[in-house]
Amino acid sequence: MLGGMFGSWGWRGRARGSLEAGDRQWVSLAIARLFPSLSGCDSGFGQATARHLDIMGFRVFASVLDLQSPGAQELRQSCSSRLTLLQMDLTKTEDIQRVLQHIQAHTNSTGLWGLVNNAGFNDTIADAELSPLGKFRTCMEVNFFGSLELTKGLLPLLRSAGGRIVTVSSPAGDMPFPCLAAYGASKAALSLVMDTFRSELQPWGIKVSLILPGYYKTGTTCDPAFWNLHKQQLLASLPQELLQAYGEDYVEEINQQFIQFMKVAVEDLSAVVNSITEGLLAANPAVRYYPGQGLGIMYFIHRYLPYFVRDLFLKGFFINPKLPRALRREHHKDVKKA
């Protein structure tokens, strides 16, 4: 599960992480009616944000995949009775509808002030051709369709309160990170639909913000055993012809590079939590937040330099795959000998 796998290169599209002095009086007036709803609170950004808002004194509805998970248990122990845990699998319409009914029953008279879409999923590090179509569908179901269904279901309550929608997306939805096609495509769809909501919901007074974090340690993103297991499952599922063309060592190498990359991921999630909080509470929240360090140069290269420069940068920064087996010189020599 990736609740924002890329979470700390950041550049402040306005990512202050704290409210301006002029916002504080406005926030104090909003506190009495603030009912934020957060998805994906089992770990990572969602869990940390739920805890932070509870400490600030807000009534929070926090959804988790498993009510008995360690993350859910930790929230029960560390948060007050103002926080309500709700079980929800974003791939199941019946779960989403049950959560919607619960929130509606408790906020009909006040409306809902904020929704934080944080849930995310990815378990495959591989080229698009190597990634099973089912992985694309699962990423879309969780990262796009689930968040879309939840958002649409809560819009009547958000409209009545003139509230906020804050969504954790990813720079992988803006740029072609190597070996993240399924995840990146779902995040690209999510970012676009949220930007559309931002434009369309302006007459209702609803403000919509995107969070585009760098690389943080969240959930299983830094667990080598998790990635090794899914790498083995991928290798076992590949058609023999495709495996021969790329080579098992190719898949091994890109997964090792990813594991090495995540070893330097940032553990302190406060920059992301502060950006989410500002998106919910600031009088004039930013359209996009880039918490962390280093995203400025990445987006500058993406927007202003030739594509080949961007591709070289992303390979040098993230994953730089070796040549597939069928394109290597030694393979051609072996074929000639045969």
Coordinates of C-alpha atoms in Angstrom, one line a residue:
M1 CA 0.0 0.0 0.0
L2 CA 1.3 3.4 -1.0
G3 CA -0.3 6.4 0.6
G4 CA 1.8 8.7 -1.3
M5 CA 5.0 6.8 -2.2
F6 CA 6.7 10.0 -3.5
G7 CA 6.6 12.2 -0.5
S8 CA 9.6 14.4 0.2
W9 CA 11.4 16.1 -2.6
G10 CA 9.1 19.0 -2.3
W11 CA 9.1 22.6 -3.6
R12 CA 6.6 25.0 -2.3
G13 CA 4.0 25.7 -4.9
R14 CA 3.0 27.2 -1.7
A15 CA 3.9 24.6 0.8
R16 CA 4.4 26.6 4.0
G17 CA 3.3 23.9 6.4
S18 CA 1.9 26.4 8.8
L19 CA -1.0 28.8 8.7
E20 CA -0.4 32.5 8.1
A21 CA -1.3 34.9 10.9
G22 CA -4.2 36.2 9.0
D23 CA -5.7 32.7 8.7
R24 CA -5.8 32.0 12.5
Q25 CA -8.9 34.0 13.3
W26 CA -10.7 32.4 10.4
V27 CA -9.7 29.0 11.7
S28 CA -11.0 29.6 15.2
L29 CA -14.4 30.4 13.7
A30 CA -14.4 27.2 11.6
I31 CA -13.3 24.8 14.4
A32 CA -16.8 24.5 15.9
R33 CA -18.2 23.0 12.7
L34 CA -15.1 21.1 11.3
F35 CA -15.8 17.5 10.6
P36 CA -12.9 16.2 8.4
S37 CA -13.2 12.8 6.8
L38 CA -9.9 11.0 5.9
S39 CA -9.4 7.9 3.8
G40 CA -6.4 5.6 4.1
C41 CA -5.5 6.0 7.8
D42 CA -4.0 2.6 8.5
S43 CA -0.5 4.1 8.2
G44 CA 1.6 6.9 6.8
F45 CA 0.1 10.3 5.9
G46 CA -3.5 9.4 6.7
Q47 CA -2.7 8.1 10.2
A48 CA -0.4 11.0 11.1
T49 CA -3.0 13.6 9.8
A50 CA -5.9 11.9 11.7
R51 CA -3.8 12.0 14.9
H52 CA -2.8 15.6 14.3
L53 CA -6.3 16.9 13.6
D54 CA -7.6 15.0 16.7
I55 CA -4.9 16.7 18.8
M56 CA -6.1 20.1 17.4
G57 CA -9.6 19.3 18.8
F58 CA -11.5 18.4 15.6
R59 CA -14.0 15.7 15.1
V60 CA -12.5 13.2 12.6
F61 CA -13.9 10.3 10.6
A62 CA -10.9 8.1 9.7
S63 CA -11.3 5.2 7.4
V64 CA -9.0 2.1 7.6
L65 CA -8.8 -1.1 5.5
D66 CA -8.8 -3.2 8.7
L67 CA -10.2 -2.1 12.0
Q68 CA -7.9 -4.6 13.8
S69 CA -4.7 -3.5 12.0
P70 CA -1.8 -2.2 14.1
G71 CA -2.4 1.2 12.6
A72 CA -6.1 1.2 13.6
Q73 CA -5.2 0.0 17.1
E74 CA -2.6 2.8 17.4
L75 CA -5.2 5.4 16.5
R76 CA -7.6 4.0 19.1
Q77 CA -5.0 4.2 21.8
S78 CA -3.5 7.6 20.9
C79 CA -6.6 9.6 19.9
S80 CA -9.6 10.9 21.8
S81 CA -13.2 9.9 21.4
R82 CA -13.7 12.6 18.9
L83 CA -12.0 10.3 16.3
T84 CA -14.3 7.7 14.7
L85 CA -12.7 4.8 12.9
L86 CA -14.6 3.4 9.9
Q87 CA -13.7 0.2 7.9
M88 CA -13.6 0.8 4.2
D89 CA -12.1 -0.9 1.2
L90 CA -12.1 1.6 -1.7
T91 CA -12.6 -1.2 -4.2
K92 CA -15.9 -2.2 -2.7
T93 CA -18.9 0.0 -3.4
E94 CA -20.8 -1.5 -0.4
D95 CA -18.0 -0.3 1.9
I96 CA -18.0 3.2 0.5
Q97 CA -21.8 3.4 0.7
R98 CA -21.7 2.3 4.3
V99 CA -19.2 4.9 5.2
L100 CA -21.2 7.6 3.4
Q101 CA -24.3 6.7 5.3
H102 CA -22.5 6.9 8.6
I103 CA -21.0 10.3 7.9
Q104 CA -24.3 11.6 6.5
A105 CA -26.1 10.5 9.6
H106 CA -23.6 12.4 11.8
T107 CA -23.2 15.6 9.7
N108 CA -26.6 16.2 8.1
S109 CA -27.3 19.3 10.3
T110 CA -23.8 20.8 10.0
G111 CA -22.4 19.6 6.7
L112 CA -18.9 18.2 6.2
W113 CA -16.1 20.7 6.3
G114 CA -13.3 18.6 4.8
L115 CA -12.4 15.5 2.9
V116 CA -8.9 14.1 2.7
N117 CA -8.3 11.6 -0.1
N118 CA -5.2 9.8 1.0
A119 CA -5.6 6.1 0.3
G120 CA -3.2 4.7 -2.3
F121 CA -2.0 1.4 -3.7
N122 CA 0.9 0.0 -5.7
D123 CA 2.8 -3.3 -5.4
T124 CA 4.6 -3.5 -8.8
I125 CA 7.9 -2.1 -9.8
A126 CA 8.3 -3.0 -13.5
D127 CA 8.1 -1.6 -17.0
A128 CA 4.6 -1.0 -18.4
E129 CA 4.9 -4.0 -20.7
L130 CA 5.9 -6.2 -17.8
S131 CA 3.1 -5.0 -15.5
P132 CA 0.0 -7.2 -15.6
L133 CA -3.1 -5.4 -16.8
G134 CA -4.8 -6.4 -13.5
K135 CA -2.3 -4.2 -11.7
F136 CA -3.3 -1.2 -13.7
R137 CA -7.0 -2.0 -12.9
T138 CA -6.3 -2.3 -9.2
C139 CA -4.4 0.9 -9.0
M140 CA -7.2 2.7 -10.9
E141 CA -9.8 1.1 -8.6
V142 CA -8.1 2.3 -5.4
N143 CA -6.3 5.4 -6.4
F144 CA -8.8 6.8 -8.8
F145 CA -12.3 5.2 -8.9
G146 CA -12.5 4.7 -5.1
S147 CA -11.5 8.2 -4.3
L148 CA -13.8 9.6 -7.0
E149 CA -16.8 7.6 -5.7
L150 CA -16.1 8.7 -2.1
T151 CA -15.7 12.4 -3.2
K152 CA -18.9 12.4 -5.3
G153 CA -20.8 10.8 -2.4
L154 CA -19.7 13.4 0.1
L155 CA -20.2 16.5 -2.2
P156 CA -23.7 17.3 -1.0
L157 CA -22.4 17.6 2.6
L158 CA -19.3 19.5 1.4
R159 CA -21.5 21.9 -0.6
S160 CA -23.7 22.7 2.3
A161 CA -20.7 23.6 4.4
G162 CA -18.7 25.3 1.6
G163 CA -15.9 22.9 2.6
R164 CA -12.6 21.6 1.4
I165 CA -11.3 18.7 -0.6
V166 CA -7.6 17.8 -0.1
T167 CA -6.1 14.9 -2.1
V168 CA -2.7 13.3 -1.8
S169 CA -1.5 12.5 -5.3
S170 CA 2.0 12.1 -6.6
P171 CA 4.7 13.6 -8.9
A172 CA 4.5 10.2 -10.6
G173 CA 1.2 11.3 -12.0
D174 CA 2.9 14.3 -13.6
M175 CA 6.0 12.7 -14.9
P176 CA 6.9 9.3 -16.5
F177 CA 8.9 7.7 -13.6
P178 CA 10.5 4.5 -14.8
C179 CA 8.8 1.3 -13.7
L180 CA 5.7 3.1 -12.2
A181 CA 3.3 3.1 -15.1
A182 CA 0.3 1.6 -13.3
Y183 CA 0.7 3.8 -10.2
G184 CA 1.5 6.9 -12.2
A185 CA -1.4 6.5 -14.6
S186 CA -3.9 6.2 -11.7
K187 CA -2.4 9.3 -10.0
A188 CA -2.5 11.3 -13.2
A189 CA -6.2 10.5 -13.5
L190 CA -6.7 11.4 -9.9
S191 CA -4.9 14.8 -10.2
L192 CA -6.8 15.7 -13.3
V193 CA -10.3 14.9 -11.9
M194 CA -9.5 16.9 -8.7
D195 CA -8.3 19.8 -10.8
T196 CA -11.6 19.6 -12.7
F197 CA -13.5 19.6 -9.4
R198 CA -11.5 22.6 -8.3
S199 CA -12.7 24.6 -11.3
E200 CA -16.3 23.3 -11.3
L201 CA -16.9 23.7 -7.5
Q202 CA -15.7 27.2 -7.2
P203 CA -19.3 28.7 -7.4
W204 CA -20.2 26.5 -4.4
G205 CA -17.4 27.9 -2.3
I206 CA -15.6 24.6 -2.1
K207 CA -11.8 24.8 -2.3
V208 CA -9.8 21.9 -3.7
S209 CA -6.1 21.3 -3.1
L210 CA -3.6 18.6 -4.3
I211 CA -0.7 17.4 -2.2
L212 CA 2.3 16.2 -4.3
P213 CA 4.9 14.9 -1.9
G214 CA 8.4 13.6 -2.4
Y215 CA 9.6 10.2 -1.1
Y216 CA 8.6 9.3 2.5
K217 CA 8.6 6.1 4.5
T218 CA 4.9 5.1 4.6
G219 CA 3.3 1.7 5.1
T220 CA 5.2 -1.0 3.3
T221 CA 7.1 1.3 0.9
C222 CA 10.4 0.6 2.6
D223 CA 9.9 -3.1 3.4
P224 CA 12.3 -5.1 1.2
A225 CA 10.4 -8.3 2.0
F226 CA 7.2 -6.8 0.6
W227 CA 8.8 -5.8 -2.7
N228 CA 10.7 -9.1 -3.0
L229 CA 7.5 -11.1 -2.6
H230 CA 5.7 -9.2 -5.3
K231 CA 8.7 -9.3 -7.6
Q232 CA 8.7 -13.1 -7.3
Q233 CA 4.9 -13.2 -8.0
L234 CA 5.5 -11.0 -11.1
L235 CA 8.3 -13.2 -12.4
A236 CA 6.1 -16.3 -12.0
S237 CA 3.2 -14.7 -13.9
L238 CA 5.1 -13.4 -16.9
P239 CA 4.7 -15.2 -20.2
Q240 CA 7.9 -17.1 -21.1
E241 CA 8.5 -15.1 -24.3
L242 CA 8.3 -11.8 -22.4
L243 CA 10.6 -13.1 -19.6
Q244 CA 13.1 -14.2 -22.2
A245 CA 13.0 -10.8 -24.0
Y246 CA 13.7 -8.9 -20.8
G247 CA 15.5 -11.4 -18.6
E248 CA 14.9 -12.3 -15.0
D249 CA 18.0 -10.3 -14.0
Y250 CA 16.4 -7.2 -15.5
V251 CA 13.4 -7.4 -13.1
E252 CA 15.8 -8.2 -10.2
E253 CA 17.9 -5.2 -11.0
I254 CA 15.1 -2.6 -11.2
N255 CA 13.6 -3.9 -7.9
Q256 CA 17.0 -3.7 -6.2
Q257 CA 17.4 -0.1 -7.4
F258 CA 14.0 0.8 -6.0
I259 CA 14.7 -0.8 -2.6
Q260 CA 18.0 1.2 -2.5
F261 CA 16.2 4.4 -3.4
M262 CA 13.7 3.9 -0.6
K263 CA 16.4 3.5 2.0
V264 CA 16.9 7.2 2.0
A265 CA 13.2 8.1 2.2
V266 CA 12.3 10.6 4.8
E267 CA 10.7 9.4 8.0
D268 CA 9.4 12.7 9.3
L269 CA 5.9 13.1 7.8
S270 CA 5.2 16.5 9.4
A271 CA 5.7 18.5 6.1
V272 CA 3.0 16.5 4.4
V273 CA 0.7 16.6 7.5
N274 CA 1.1 20.4 7.7
S275 CA 0.3 20.8 4.0
I276 CA -2.8 18.7 4.4
T277 CA -3.8 20.7 7.4
E278 CA -3.3 24.0 5.6
G279 CA -5.4 22.8 2.7
L280 CA -8.2 22.2 5.2
L281 CA -7.9 25.3 7.3
A282 CA -6.3 28.2 5.5
A283 CA -8.6 30.9 4.3
N284 CA -6.9 30.8 0.9
P285 CA -5.3 27.3 0.5
A286 CA -2.9 26.7 -2.4
V287 CA -4.1 24.7 -5.4
R288 CA -1.0 22.5 -5.2
Y289 CA 1.4 21.8 -2.3
Y290 CA 4.9 20.2 -2.8
P291 CA 6.1 19.3 0.7
G292 CA 9.7 18.4 1.1
Q293 CA 12.9 19.3 -0.8
G294 CA 14.1 19.1 -4.3
L295 CA 10.9 19.0 -6.4
G296 CA 11.6 22.5 -7.7
I297 CA 14.4 21.3 -10.0
M298 CA 12.5 18.2 -11.0
Y299 CA 9.4 20.3 -12.1
F300 CA 11.6 22.9 -13.8
I301 CA 13.3 20.2 -15.9
H302 CA 9.9 18.6 -16.6
R303 CA 8.3 21.8 -17.8
Y304 CA 11.1 23.7 -19.5
L305 CA 13.7 21.3 -20.8
P306 CA 13.6 18.8 -23.7
Y307 CA 12.0 15.4 -23.0
F308 CA 15.3 13.5 -23.2
V309 CA 16.8 15.7 -20.5
R310 CA 13.8 14.9 -18.2
D311 CA 14.0 11.2 -19.0
L312 CA 17.8 11.1 -18.2
F313 CA 17.1 13.0 -15.0
L314 CA 14.4 10.6 -13.8
K315 CA 16.6 7.6 -14.6
G316 CA 19.5 9.0 -12.7
F317 CA 17.4 10.1 -9.8
F318 CA 15.0 7.1 -9.5
I319 CA 15.6 3.9 -11.5
N320 CA 17.9 3.4 -14.4
P321 CA 17.1 0.1 -16.0
K322 CA 19.8 -2.0 -17.7
L323 CA 19.2 -3.1 -21.3
P324 CA 16.6 -5.9 -21.7
R325 CA 18.2 -9.2 -22.3
A326 CA 17.2 -9.4 -26.0
L327 CA 19.0 -6.1 -26.7
R328 CA 22.3 -7.0 -25.1
R329 CA 25.4 -7.7 -27.2
E330 CA 26.2 -11.0 -25.4
H331 CA 22.7 -12.2 -26.2
H332 CA 23.2 -11.6 -29.9
K333 CA 26.5 -13.5 -29.7
D334 CA 24.8 -16.5 -28.0
V335 CA 22.1 -16.4 -30.7
K336 CA 24.7 -16.5 -33.5
K337 CA 26.5 -19.4 -31.9
A338 CA 23.3 -21.4 -31.6

